[in-house]
Structures are given as structure tokens and as C-alpha cells.
Amino acid sequence: MRRISLALAIGALLAVAIVGPVMAQRAVHITGIPIEFSFVDPDLSDACGYEVTVSQTGTGSATLVYNAAGLIIREVDTEPGAQVTFSGNGSAFSYPANIVLVTSYPEGATLGAPAHAIFTGFFGKVPGAIPNAGPDILSAHVVDFTAEGLPLIEFDDAVSHGPRGPEDFVAAVCAALDG
């Protein structure tokens, strides 16, 4: 009987040791996040010779993964219902947003903490040009949080860029808006 009790006790300890780290993390999925922003892109405006506005509207979703201390350690953002529009010079073009952003927070998402961001998908589907695609890998840091608790990051440096250079993309945007 003692052997069975000892075996059960050891089995229970092993189960806690194996399940404990898995249960320490939890994920929360948020859907229907409104996306609505617009800005004048200074680099595109300078390159094209007229004001170029970039807008995005639609909805997004985020999955947040928390560590045992309750800090966000990973975030996966998608934009399944969003549209990107470039406009300027009396012309415009749009395409569906299909970017996935995976951000890791090695120290947990706190103000000033480092973040590593990987964008995948098409960043620009300019008419008549090959899409500007990822993955793009960037270093960043946490600068704020939304009212819902989503970390806001500021990009510090591009570590690597996908198969198409940004210079090609800029020229293609200008050509598309030139009509």
C-alpha cells in the first residue's frame, strides 16, 4: 500500500511539474477592434512631389499571451476586415490588409521594455507592381497602452526586410498615383 501511495505521490508531483509551466501562461483573444487612422506619409510625399495620405479602416483582432506574473509576453495581431488606401495627386488605390504582426516582449510588456516585432504578409499591393512583402523584423519598445490594455510600441530599428526593397515600393506608389 505504501508503494502505491508513494507512486501516486511521485506521479502527482510529476504532473504538477509538467502541467505547471503550461498553465502558467494564458491567452486572451480580442476581436472586433476598430481600425481607423490616416496620416500624411512624409517619405512618400517627398518622393512623389505631392502630399500622399495613407489610410486604414476596418477591424482587427489580437491574441495576448500572458506569463505567470500577468505580463504580456506575446501578441499576435491580424486585420481580417481592414482596407489600406493610398491617396494623392487626385488619385487613390486600395487593397485588403492581410498583415500579421507577432510581437514578443522578452521582459514582459511594461513601459520602456524591449519588443521584437515580425510582420508577415503583403505590405503594399500597388497596381501594376509586385507586392511589397515580408517578413520584416524590427526592434521596438513599449511606449504606452490602449484603454483595453494592448501595448503600443515604437519601432527602433529594422533588423531585416522581406524580398522587396522599400525604394521599389515608393517608386511604384508614386507611379500608381501619377495616373
Short mmCIF file of N, CA and C in Angstrom, two decimals:
data_model
loop_
_atom_site.label_atom_id
_atom_site.label_comp_id
_atom_site.label_asym_id
_atom_site.label_seq_id
_atom_site.Cartn_x
_atom_site.Cartn_y
_atom_site.Cartn_z
N MET A 1 0.81 -1.18 0.00
CA MET A 1 0.00 0.00 0.00
C MET A 1 0.86 1.25 0.00
N ARG A 2 1.99 1.20 0.76
CA ARG A 2 2.89 2.35 0.81
C ARG A 2 3.50 2.61 -0.56
N ARG A 3 3.82 1.55 -1.30
CA ARG A 3 4.40 1.73 -2.63
C ARG A 3 3.41 2.42 -3.56
N ILE A 4 2.14 2.04 -3.49
CA ILE A 4 1.13 2.66 -4.33
C ILE A 4 0.99 4.13 -3.96
N SER A 5 0.96 4.46 -2.68
CA SER A 5 0.85 5.85 -2.24
C SER A 5 2.06 6.65 -2.69
N LEU A 6 3.25 6.05 -2.53
CA LEU A 6 4.47 6.72 -2.96
C LEU A 6 4.46 6.92 -4.47
N ALA A 7 4.02 5.92 -5.21
CA ALA A 7 3.96 6.04 -6.67
C ALA A 7 2.95 7.11 -7.07
N LEU A 8 1.79 7.15 -6.40
CA LEU A 8 0.79 8.18 -6.70
C LEU A 8 1.32 9.57 -6.36
N ALA A 9 2.03 9.69 -5.26
CA ALA A 9 2.59 10.99 -4.86
C ALA A 9 3.63 11.46 -5.87
N ILE A 10 4.49 10.55 -6.31
CA ILE A 10 5.50 10.90 -7.31
C ILE A 10 4.82 11.26 -8.63
N GLY A 11 3.81 10.49 -9.01
CA GLY A 11 3.05 10.80 -10.23
C GLY A 11 2.39 12.16 -10.16
N ALA A 12 1.82 12.49 -9.01
CA ALA A 12 1.18 13.81 -8.85
C ALA A 12 2.21 14.92 -8.94
N LEU A 13 3.37 14.74 -8.34
CA LEU A 13 4.43 15.76 -8.42
C LEU A 13 4.91 15.93 -9.85
N LEU A 14 5.06 14.84 -10.57
CA LEU A 14 5.48 14.94 -11.98
C LEU A 14 4.41 15.65 -12.80
N ALA A 15 3.14 15.37 -12.54
CA ALA A 15 2.07 16.03 -13.28
C ALA A 15 2.10 17.53 -13.03
N VAL A 16 2.32 17.94 -11.79
CA VAL A 16 2.40 19.37 -11.47
C VAL A 16 3.62 19.98 -12.15
N ALA A 17 4.74 19.27 -12.15
CA ALA A 17 5.96 19.79 -12.78
C ALA A 17 5.78 19.95 -14.29
N ILE A 18 5.03 19.06 -14.90
CA ILE A 18 4.83 19.13 -16.35
C ILE A 18 3.72 20.12 -16.69
N VAL A 19 2.60 20.08 -16.00
CA VAL A 19 1.45 20.92 -16.31
C VAL A 19 1.66 22.35 -15.81
N GLY A 20 2.38 22.53 -14.72
CA GLY A 20 2.59 23.85 -14.13
C GLY A 20 3.05 24.90 -15.13
N PRO A 21 4.15 24.67 -15.89
CA PRO A 21 4.59 25.69 -16.84
C PRO A 21 3.57 25.95 -17.94
N VAL A 22 2.83 24.93 -18.34
CA VAL A 22 1.82 25.12 -19.38
C VAL A 22 0.69 26.00 -18.84
N MET A 23 0.28 25.76 -17.62
CA MET A 23 -0.82 26.51 -17.04
C MET A 23 -0.40 27.91 -16.61
N ALA A 24 0.91 28.17 -16.51
CA ALA A 24 1.38 29.48 -16.09
C ALA A 24 1.06 30.53 -17.14
N GLN A 25 0.95 30.14 -18.40
CA GLN A 25 0.62 31.08 -19.45
C GLN A 25 -0.86 30.96 -19.79
N ARG A 26 -1.45 32.12 -20.10
CA ARG A 26 -2.83 32.09 -20.57
C ARG A 26 -2.93 33.05 -21.75
N ALA A 27 -3.88 32.78 -22.60
CA ALA A 27 -4.06 33.61 -23.79
C ALA A 27 -5.47 34.21 -23.77
N VAL A 28 -5.55 35.44 -24.25
CA VAL A 28 -6.83 36.13 -24.37
C VAL A 28 -6.95 36.60 -25.81
N HIS A 29 -8.09 36.30 -26.44
CA HIS A 29 -8.33 36.68 -27.84
C HIS A 29 -9.36 37.80 -27.87
N ILE A 30 -9.01 38.92 -28.53
CA ILE A 30 -9.90 40.07 -28.64
C ILE A 30 -10.23 40.27 -30.11
N THR A 31 -11.51 40.34 -30.44
CA THR A 31 -11.93 40.54 -31.83
C THR A 31 -12.70 41.84 -31.97
N GLY A 32 -12.87 42.27 -33.22
CA GLY A 32 -13.68 43.46 -33.50
C GLY A 32 -13.02 44.76 -33.09
N ILE A 33 -11.71 44.80 -33.06
CA ILE A 33 -11.00 46.03 -32.69
C ILE A 33 -11.12 47.01 -33.87
N PRO A 34 -11.71 48.18 -33.63
CA PRO A 34 -11.85 49.12 -34.75
C PRO A 34 -10.50 49.69 -35.17
N ILE A 35 -10.29 49.72 -36.48
CA ILE A 35 -9.08 50.31 -37.06
C ILE A 35 -9.52 51.49 -37.90
N GLU A 36 -9.04 52.65 -37.56
CA GLU A 36 -9.39 53.85 -38.32
C GLU A 36 -8.29 54.89 -38.09
N PHE A 37 -7.38 54.99 -39.04
CA PHE A 37 -6.36 56.02 -38.94
C PHE A 37 -5.96 56.49 -40.33
N SER A 38 -5.40 57.67 -40.36
CA SER A 38 -4.97 58.27 -41.61
C SER A 38 -3.82 59.22 -41.28
N PHE A 39 -2.80 59.23 -42.12
CA PHE A 39 -1.69 60.14 -41.90
C PHE A 39 -1.04 60.49 -43.23
N VAL A 40 -0.42 61.64 -43.27
CA VAL A 40 0.37 62.04 -44.43
C VAL A 40 1.74 61.42 -44.26
N ASP A 41 2.17 60.64 -45.25
CA ASP A 41 3.47 59.98 -45.20
C ASP A 41 4.53 60.94 -45.74
N PRO A 42 5.44 61.41 -44.89
CA PRO A 42 6.43 62.39 -45.35
C PRO A 42 7.41 61.83 -46.39
N ASP A 43 7.81 60.58 -46.25
CA ASP A 43 8.75 59.99 -47.21
C ASP A 43 8.11 59.83 -48.59
N LEU A 44 6.88 59.30 -48.62
CA LEU A 44 6.18 59.16 -49.91
C LEU A 44 5.89 60.53 -50.50
N SER A 45 5.48 61.49 -49.68
CA SER A 45 5.19 62.84 -50.16
C SER A 45 6.43 63.48 -50.78
N ASP A 46 7.58 63.35 -50.12
CA ASP A 46 8.83 63.89 -50.67
C ASP A 46 9.20 63.22 -51.98
N ALA A 47 9.08 61.89 -52.02
CA ALA A 47 9.47 61.15 -53.23
C ALA A 47 8.54 61.45 -54.40
N CYS A 48 7.24 61.57 -54.13
CA CYS A 48 6.26 61.78 -55.20
C CYS A 48 6.15 63.24 -55.62
N GLY A 49 6.49 64.16 -54.73
CA GLY A 49 6.39 65.58 -55.06
C GLY A 49 5.02 66.17 -54.77
N TYR A 50 4.16 65.45 -54.06
CA TYR A 50 2.85 65.93 -53.63
C TYR A 50 2.48 65.15 -52.37
N GLU A 51 1.49 65.64 -51.64
CA GLU A 51 1.08 65.03 -50.40
C GLU A 51 0.46 63.65 -50.64
N VAL A 52 1.00 62.63 -49.97
CA VAL A 52 0.46 61.27 -50.07
C VAL A 52 -0.07 60.88 -48.70
N THR A 53 -1.34 60.49 -48.68
CA THR A 53 -2.01 60.08 -47.44
C THR A 53 -2.19 58.57 -47.44
N VAL A 54 -1.92 57.96 -46.30
CA VAL A 54 -2.13 56.52 -46.11
C VAL A 54 -3.24 56.38 -45.08
N SER A 55 -4.27 55.61 -45.41
CA SER A 55 -5.40 55.39 -44.51
C SER A 55 -5.64 53.91 -44.34
N GLN A 56 -6.13 53.55 -43.18
CA GLN A 56 -6.54 52.17 -42.96
C GLN A 56 -7.83 52.18 -42.16
N THR A 57 -8.80 51.40 -42.61
CA THR A 57 -10.08 51.28 -41.93
C THR A 57 -10.49 49.82 -41.89
N GLY A 58 -11.29 49.47 -40.90
CA GLY A 58 -11.79 48.11 -40.80
C GLY A 58 -11.75 47.61 -39.38
N THR A 59 -11.55 46.31 -39.23
CA THR A 59 -11.46 45.70 -37.91
C THR A 59 -10.25 44.80 -37.82
N GLY A 60 -9.80 44.59 -36.62
CA GLY A 60 -8.66 43.73 -36.37
C GLY A 60 -8.94 42.83 -35.19
N SER A 61 -7.99 41.95 -34.91
CA SER A 61 -8.08 41.09 -33.73
C SER A 61 -6.69 40.94 -33.13
N ALA A 62 -6.66 40.63 -31.85
CA ALA A 62 -5.39 40.46 -31.15
C ALA A 62 -5.50 39.27 -30.22
N THR A 63 -4.42 38.50 -30.15
CA THR A 63 -4.31 37.44 -29.17
C THR A 63 -3.14 37.81 -28.27
N LEU A 64 -3.40 37.90 -26.97
CA LEU A 64 -2.38 38.27 -26.00
C LEU A 64 -2.04 37.04 -25.16
N VAL A 65 -0.75 36.76 -25.02
CA VAL A 65 -0.31 35.64 -24.19
C VAL A 65 0.38 36.24 -22.97
N TYR A 66 -0.08 35.82 -21.78
CA TYR A 66 0.42 36.35 -20.51
C TYR A 66 1.30 35.31 -19.83
N ASN A 67 2.31 35.78 -19.07
CA ASN A 67 3.12 34.87 -18.27
C ASN A 67 2.48 34.72 -16.89
N ALA A 68 3.09 33.94 -16.02
CA ALA A 68 2.54 33.68 -14.69
C ALA A 68 2.42 34.95 -13.86
N ALA A 69 3.27 35.95 -14.15
CA ALA A 69 3.24 37.22 -13.41
C ALA A 69 2.15 38.16 -13.94
N GLY A 70 1.43 37.75 -15.00
CA GLY A 70 0.36 38.57 -15.54
C GLY A 70 0.82 39.58 -16.57
N LEU A 71 2.06 39.47 -17.04
CA LEU A 71 2.58 40.38 -18.07
C LEU A 71 2.41 39.78 -19.45
N ILE A 72 2.10 40.61 -20.42
CA ILE A 72 2.00 40.14 -21.80
C ILE A 72 3.40 39.82 -22.30
N ILE A 73 3.57 38.60 -22.83
CA ILE A 73 4.88 38.21 -23.36
C ILE A 73 4.84 37.99 -24.88
N ARG A 74 3.65 37.87 -25.44
CA ARG A 74 3.50 37.71 -26.89
C ARG A 74 2.14 38.26 -27.30
N GLU A 75 2.14 38.84 -28.51
CA GLU A 75 0.91 39.40 -29.06
C GLU A 75 0.87 39.04 -30.54
N VAL A 76 -0.28 38.57 -30.99
CA VAL A 76 -0.48 38.27 -32.41
C VAL A 76 -1.65 39.12 -32.90
N ASP A 77 -1.36 40.02 -33.83
CA ASP A 77 -2.38 40.93 -34.36
C ASP A 77 -2.68 40.58 -35.81
N THR A 78 -3.96 40.56 -36.16
CA THR A 78 -4.38 40.35 -37.54
C THR A 78 -5.40 41.41 -37.90
N GLU A 79 -5.59 41.60 -39.20
CA GLU A 79 -6.52 42.61 -39.71
C GLU A 79 -7.44 41.98 -40.75
N PRO A 80 -8.24 41.01 -40.36
CA PRO A 80 -9.03 40.28 -41.36
C PRO A 80 -10.07 41.12 -42.08
N GLY A 81 -10.48 42.23 -41.51
CA GLY A 81 -11.51 43.03 -42.15
C GLY A 81 -11.05 44.45 -42.41
N ALA A 82 -9.78 44.65 -42.75
CA ALA A 82 -9.27 46.01 -42.92
C ALA A 82 -8.88 46.29 -44.38
N GLN A 83 -8.90 47.55 -44.73
CA GLN A 83 -8.58 48.03 -46.08
C GLN A 83 -7.53 49.15 -45.95
N VAL A 84 -6.51 49.11 -46.79
CA VAL A 84 -5.48 50.15 -46.83
C VAL A 84 -5.69 50.98 -48.10
N THR A 85 -5.61 52.31 -47.97
CA THR A 85 -5.77 53.20 -49.12
C THR A 85 -4.62 54.19 -49.16
N PHE A 86 -4.03 54.35 -50.33
CA PHE A 86 -3.04 55.39 -50.60
C PHE A 86 -3.72 56.41 -51.50
N SER A 87 -3.59 57.69 -51.16
CA SER A 87 -4.21 58.72 -52.00
C SER A 87 -3.28 59.93 -52.11
N GLY A 88 -3.41 60.59 -53.25
CA GLY A 88 -2.62 61.79 -53.52
C GLY A 88 -2.70 62.14 -54.99
N ASN A 89 -2.47 63.41 -55.31
CA ASN A 89 -2.46 63.87 -56.70
C ASN A 89 -3.80 63.62 -57.40
N GLY A 90 -4.88 63.57 -56.63
CA GLY A 90 -6.20 63.33 -57.21
C GLY A 90 -6.49 61.88 -57.53
N SER A 91 -5.63 60.96 -57.14
CA SER A 91 -5.81 59.53 -57.40
C SER A 91 -5.75 58.75 -56.09
N ALA A 92 -6.21 57.52 -56.15
CA ALA A 92 -6.15 56.65 -54.97
C ALA A 92 -6.20 55.20 -55.42
N PHE A 93 -5.66 54.33 -54.59
CA PHE A 93 -5.82 52.89 -54.78
C PHE A 93 -5.90 52.23 -53.41
N SER A 94 -6.59 51.09 -53.34
CA SER A 94 -6.80 50.38 -52.08
C SER A 94 -6.53 48.90 -52.27
N TYR A 95 -6.30 48.23 -51.16
CA TYR A 95 -6.15 46.77 -51.17
C TYR A 95 -6.51 46.25 -49.78
N PRO A 96 -6.92 44.99 -49.69
CA PRO A 96 -7.22 44.41 -48.38
C PRO A 96 -5.94 44.26 -47.56
N ALA A 97 -6.01 44.62 -46.30
CA ALA A 97 -4.88 44.42 -45.40
C ALA A 97 -4.81 42.94 -45.04
N ASN A 98 -3.64 42.38 -45.13
CA ASN A 98 -3.50 40.97 -44.75
C ASN A 98 -2.24 40.75 -43.94
N ILE A 99 -1.86 41.73 -43.17
CA ILE A 99 -0.63 41.65 -42.38
C ILE A 99 -0.91 40.93 -41.06
N VAL A 100 0.04 40.11 -40.67
CA VAL A 100 0.05 39.51 -39.34
C VAL A 100 1.27 40.07 -38.63
N LEU A 101 1.07 40.60 -37.43
CA LEU A 101 2.16 41.13 -36.62
C LEU A 101 2.28 40.27 -35.37
N VAL A 102 3.45 39.66 -35.20
CA VAL A 102 3.73 38.88 -33.99
C VAL A 102 4.79 39.66 -33.22
N THR A 103 4.44 40.07 -32.00
CA THR A 103 5.35 40.85 -31.18
C THR A 103 5.65 40.06 -29.92
N SER A 104 6.94 39.94 -29.60
CA SER A 104 7.32 39.30 -28.34
C SER A 104 7.89 40.36 -27.42
N TYR A 105 7.64 40.17 -26.14
CA TYR A 105 8.08 41.09 -25.10
C TYR A 105 8.94 40.27 -24.13
N PRO A 106 10.26 40.19 -24.37
CA PRO A 106 11.10 39.29 -23.57
C PRO A 106 11.10 39.59 -22.08
N GLU A 107 10.86 40.84 -21.69
CA GLU A 107 10.82 41.22 -20.27
C GLU A 107 9.38 41.43 -19.79
N GLY A 108 8.42 41.12 -20.63
CA GLY A 108 7.03 41.44 -20.35
C GLY A 108 6.73 42.83 -20.85
N ALA A 109 5.49 43.08 -21.23
CA ALA A 109 5.10 44.37 -21.79
C ALA A 109 4.91 45.38 -20.66
N THR A 110 5.94 46.17 -20.42
CA THR A 110 5.88 47.28 -19.46
C THR A 110 6.46 48.50 -20.16
N LEU A 111 6.14 49.68 -19.67
CA LEU A 111 6.63 50.91 -20.30
C LEU A 111 8.15 50.88 -20.43
N GLY A 112 8.63 51.13 -21.64
CA GLY A 112 10.06 51.18 -21.92
C GLY A 112 10.70 49.83 -22.20
N ALA A 113 9.97 48.74 -21.97
CA ALA A 113 10.53 47.40 -22.17
C ALA A 113 10.75 47.12 -23.66
N PRO A 114 11.77 46.30 -23.98
CA PRO A 114 12.02 45.98 -25.39
C PRO A 114 10.93 45.08 -25.97
N ALA A 115 10.80 45.18 -27.28
CA ALA A 115 9.85 44.35 -28.01
C ALA A 115 10.51 43.95 -29.33
N HIS A 116 10.16 42.79 -29.82
CA HIS A 116 10.64 42.30 -31.11
C HIS A 116 9.41 42.02 -31.97
N ALA A 117 9.34 42.68 -33.12
CA ALA A 117 8.16 42.60 -33.97
C ALA A 117 8.50 41.93 -35.31
N ILE A 118 7.65 41.02 -35.73
CA ILE A 118 7.79 40.36 -37.03
C ILE A 118 6.49 40.56 -37.80
N PHE A 119 6.57 41.29 -38.92
CA PHE A 119 5.43 41.49 -39.81
C PHE A 119 5.53 40.45 -40.92
N THR A 120 4.43 39.78 -41.22
CA THR A 120 4.38 38.91 -42.39
C THR A 120 3.17 39.31 -43.22
N GLY A 121 3.22 38.98 -44.49
CA GLY A 121 2.13 39.32 -45.39
C GLY A 121 2.56 40.35 -46.41
N PHE A 122 1.59 40.90 -47.13
CA PHE A 122 1.86 41.93 -48.14
C PHE A 122 1.66 43.30 -47.51
N PHE A 123 2.67 44.15 -47.62
CA PHE A 123 2.59 45.50 -47.05
C PHE A 123 2.09 46.51 -48.06
N GLY A 124 2.12 46.17 -49.30
CA GLY A 124 1.66 47.09 -50.32
C GLY A 124 1.35 46.35 -51.60
N LYS A 125 0.11 46.42 -52.05
CA LYS A 125 -0.29 45.82 -53.32
C LYS A 125 -0.58 46.96 -54.27
N VAL A 126 0.49 47.51 -54.82
CA VAL A 126 0.37 48.64 -55.72
C VAL A 126 -0.01 48.12 -57.11
N PRO A 127 -1.02 48.74 -57.75
CA PRO A 127 -1.41 48.28 -59.08
C PRO A 127 -0.23 48.26 -60.05
N GLY A 128 -0.10 47.15 -60.75
CA GLY A 128 0.96 47.01 -61.75
C GLY A 128 2.34 46.70 -61.21
N ALA A 129 2.45 46.42 -59.92
CA ALA A 129 3.76 46.14 -59.33
C ALA A 129 3.70 44.87 -58.50
N ILE A 130 4.85 44.27 -58.30
CA ILE A 130 4.96 43.10 -57.43
C ILE A 130 4.71 43.58 -55.99
N PRO A 131 3.92 42.85 -55.19
CA PRO A 131 3.65 43.30 -53.83
C PRO A 131 4.92 43.42 -52.98
N ASN A 132 4.93 44.42 -52.13
CA ASN A 132 5.98 44.58 -51.13
C ASN A 132 5.65 43.60 -50.02
N ALA A 133 6.49 42.59 -49.80
CA ALA A 133 6.15 41.51 -48.89
C ALA A 133 7.15 41.38 -47.75
N GLY A 134 6.72 40.70 -46.71
CA GLY A 134 7.56 40.44 -45.54
C GLY A 134 8.18 39.06 -45.64
N PRO A 135 8.85 38.63 -44.63
CA PRO A 135 8.76 39.18 -43.29
C PRO A 135 9.69 40.37 -43.09
N ASP A 136 9.22 41.30 -42.28
CA ASP A 136 10.03 42.40 -41.78
C ASP A 136 10.22 42.15 -40.30
N ILE A 137 11.45 42.28 -39.85
CA ILE A 137 11.77 42.08 -38.44
C ILE A 137 12.29 43.41 -37.90
N LEU A 138 11.67 43.89 -36.82
CA LEU A 138 12.04 45.18 -36.26
C LEU A 138 12.23 45.08 -34.75
N SER A 139 13.17 45.87 -34.25
CA SER A 139 13.28 46.02 -32.80
C SER A 139 12.42 47.21 -32.40
N ALA A 140 11.89 47.18 -31.19
CA ALA A 140 10.97 48.21 -30.74
C ALA A 140 11.01 48.30 -29.22
N HIS A 141 10.19 49.19 -28.69
CA HIS A 141 10.00 49.28 -27.24
C HIS A 141 8.57 49.75 -26.95
N VAL A 142 8.09 49.41 -25.76
CA VAL A 142 6.72 49.74 -25.36
C VAL A 142 6.66 51.21 -24.95
N VAL A 143 5.72 51.97 -25.55
CA VAL A 143 5.60 53.40 -25.23
C VAL A 143 4.29 53.74 -24.50
N ASP A 144 3.28 52.86 -24.58
CA ASP A 144 2.01 53.17 -23.95
C ASP A 144 1.12 51.93 -24.03
N PHE A 145 -0.09 52.06 -23.51
CA PHE A 145 -1.08 51.01 -23.58
C PHE A 145 -2.41 51.62 -23.97
N THR A 146 -3.23 50.89 -24.74
CA THR A 146 -4.57 51.36 -25.06
C THR A 146 -5.45 51.20 -23.82
N ALA A 147 -6.64 51.76 -23.88
CA ALA A 147 -7.59 51.62 -22.77
C ALA A 147 -7.92 50.16 -22.51
N GLU A 148 -7.84 49.32 -23.56
CA GLU A 148 -8.14 47.88 -23.42
C GLU A 148 -6.94 47.09 -22.89
N GLY A 149 -5.78 47.75 -22.73
CA GLY A 149 -4.59 47.08 -22.22
C GLY A 149 -3.65 46.56 -23.28
N LEU A 150 -3.88 46.90 -24.55
CA LEU A 150 -2.98 46.45 -25.62
C LEU A 150 -1.72 47.33 -25.61
N PRO A 151 -0.54 46.71 -25.66
CA PRO A 151 0.68 47.51 -25.69
C PRO A 151 0.80 48.28 -27.01
N LEU A 152 1.29 49.50 -26.92
CA LEU A 152 1.63 50.29 -28.09
C LEU A 152 3.15 50.37 -28.14
N ILE A 153 3.70 50.05 -29.32
CA ILE A 153 5.15 50.03 -29.45
C ILE A 153 5.63 51.08 -30.44
N GLU A 154 6.87 51.49 -30.26
CA GLU A 154 7.54 52.39 -31.20
C GLU A 154 8.72 51.60 -31.78
N PHE A 155 8.84 51.64 -33.10
CA PHE A 155 9.90 50.89 -33.76
C PHE A 155 11.22 51.63 -33.64
N ASP A 156 12.27 50.90 -33.32
CA ASP A 156 13.60 51.48 -33.15
C ASP A 156 14.48 51.26 -34.38
N ASP A 157 14.48 50.02 -34.87
CA ASP A 157 15.40 49.69 -35.95
C ASP A 157 14.88 48.50 -36.74
N ALA A 158 15.11 48.55 -38.05
CA ALA A 158 14.77 47.40 -38.90
C ALA A 158 15.92 46.41 -38.84
N VAL A 159 15.63 45.19 -38.47
CA VAL A 159 16.64 44.15 -38.42
C VAL A 159 16.80 43.52 -39.79
N SER A 160 15.68 43.25 -40.45
CA SER A 160 15.73 42.72 -41.82
C SER A 160 14.42 43.03 -42.52
N HIS A 161 14.46 43.00 -43.85
CA HIS A 161 13.28 43.28 -44.67
C HIS A 161 13.08 42.15 -45.65
N GLY A 162 11.84 41.89 -45.97
CA GLY A 162 11.47 40.82 -46.89
C GLY A 162 12.07 40.97 -48.27
N PRO A 163 11.54 40.25 -49.24
CA PRO A 163 12.18 40.11 -50.54
C PRO A 163 12.14 41.33 -51.46
N ARG A 164 11.52 42.43 -51.05
CA ARG A 164 11.43 43.58 -51.93
C ARG A 164 11.81 44.82 -51.15
N GLY A 165 12.70 45.63 -51.70
CA GLY A 165 13.19 46.81 -51.02
C GLY A 165 12.19 47.95 -50.99
N PRO A 166 12.24 48.80 -49.96
CA PRO A 166 11.31 49.91 -49.85
C PRO A 166 11.44 50.93 -50.99
N GLU A 167 12.61 51.06 -51.60
CA GLU A 167 12.77 52.02 -52.71
C GLU A 167 11.86 51.65 -53.88
N ASP A 168 11.74 50.37 -54.20
CA ASP A 168 10.86 49.92 -55.27
C ASP A 168 9.41 50.24 -54.95
N PHE A 169 9.03 50.04 -53.71
CA PHE A 169 7.66 50.28 -53.29
C PHE A 169 7.31 51.77 -53.42
N VAL A 170 8.21 52.63 -52.99
CA VAL A 170 7.97 54.08 -53.07
C VAL A 170 7.77 54.51 -54.52
N ALA A 171 8.64 54.04 -55.40
CA ALA A 171 8.51 54.40 -56.83
C ALA A 171 7.20 53.87 -57.39
N ALA A 172 6.78 52.68 -57.01
CA ALA A 172 5.54 52.11 -57.50
C ALA A 172 4.32 52.89 -57.01
N VAL A 173 4.34 53.33 -55.74
CA VAL A 173 3.22 54.14 -55.22
C VAL A 173 3.11 55.44 -56.00
N CYS A 174 4.25 56.12 -56.21
CA CYS A 174 4.22 57.38 -56.96
C CYS A 174 3.70 57.17 -58.38
N ALA A 175 4.15 56.11 -59.04
CA ALA A 175 3.71 55.83 -60.41
C ALA A 175 2.20 55.55 -60.45
N ALA A 176 1.69 54.81 -59.47
CA ALA A 176 0.26 54.48 -59.43
C ALA A 176 -0.59 55.75 -59.19
N LEU A 177 -0.10 56.64 -58.34
CA LEU A 177 -0.85 57.86 -58.04
C LEU A 177 -0.70 58.92 -59.13
N ASP A 178 0.34 58.79 -59.95
CA ASP A 178 0.52 59.73 -61.06
C ASP A 178 -0.51 59.49 -62.16
N GLY A 179 -1.16 58.33 -62.09
CA GLY A 179 -2.26 58.08 -63.01
C GLY A 179 -1.82 57.43 -64.24
#
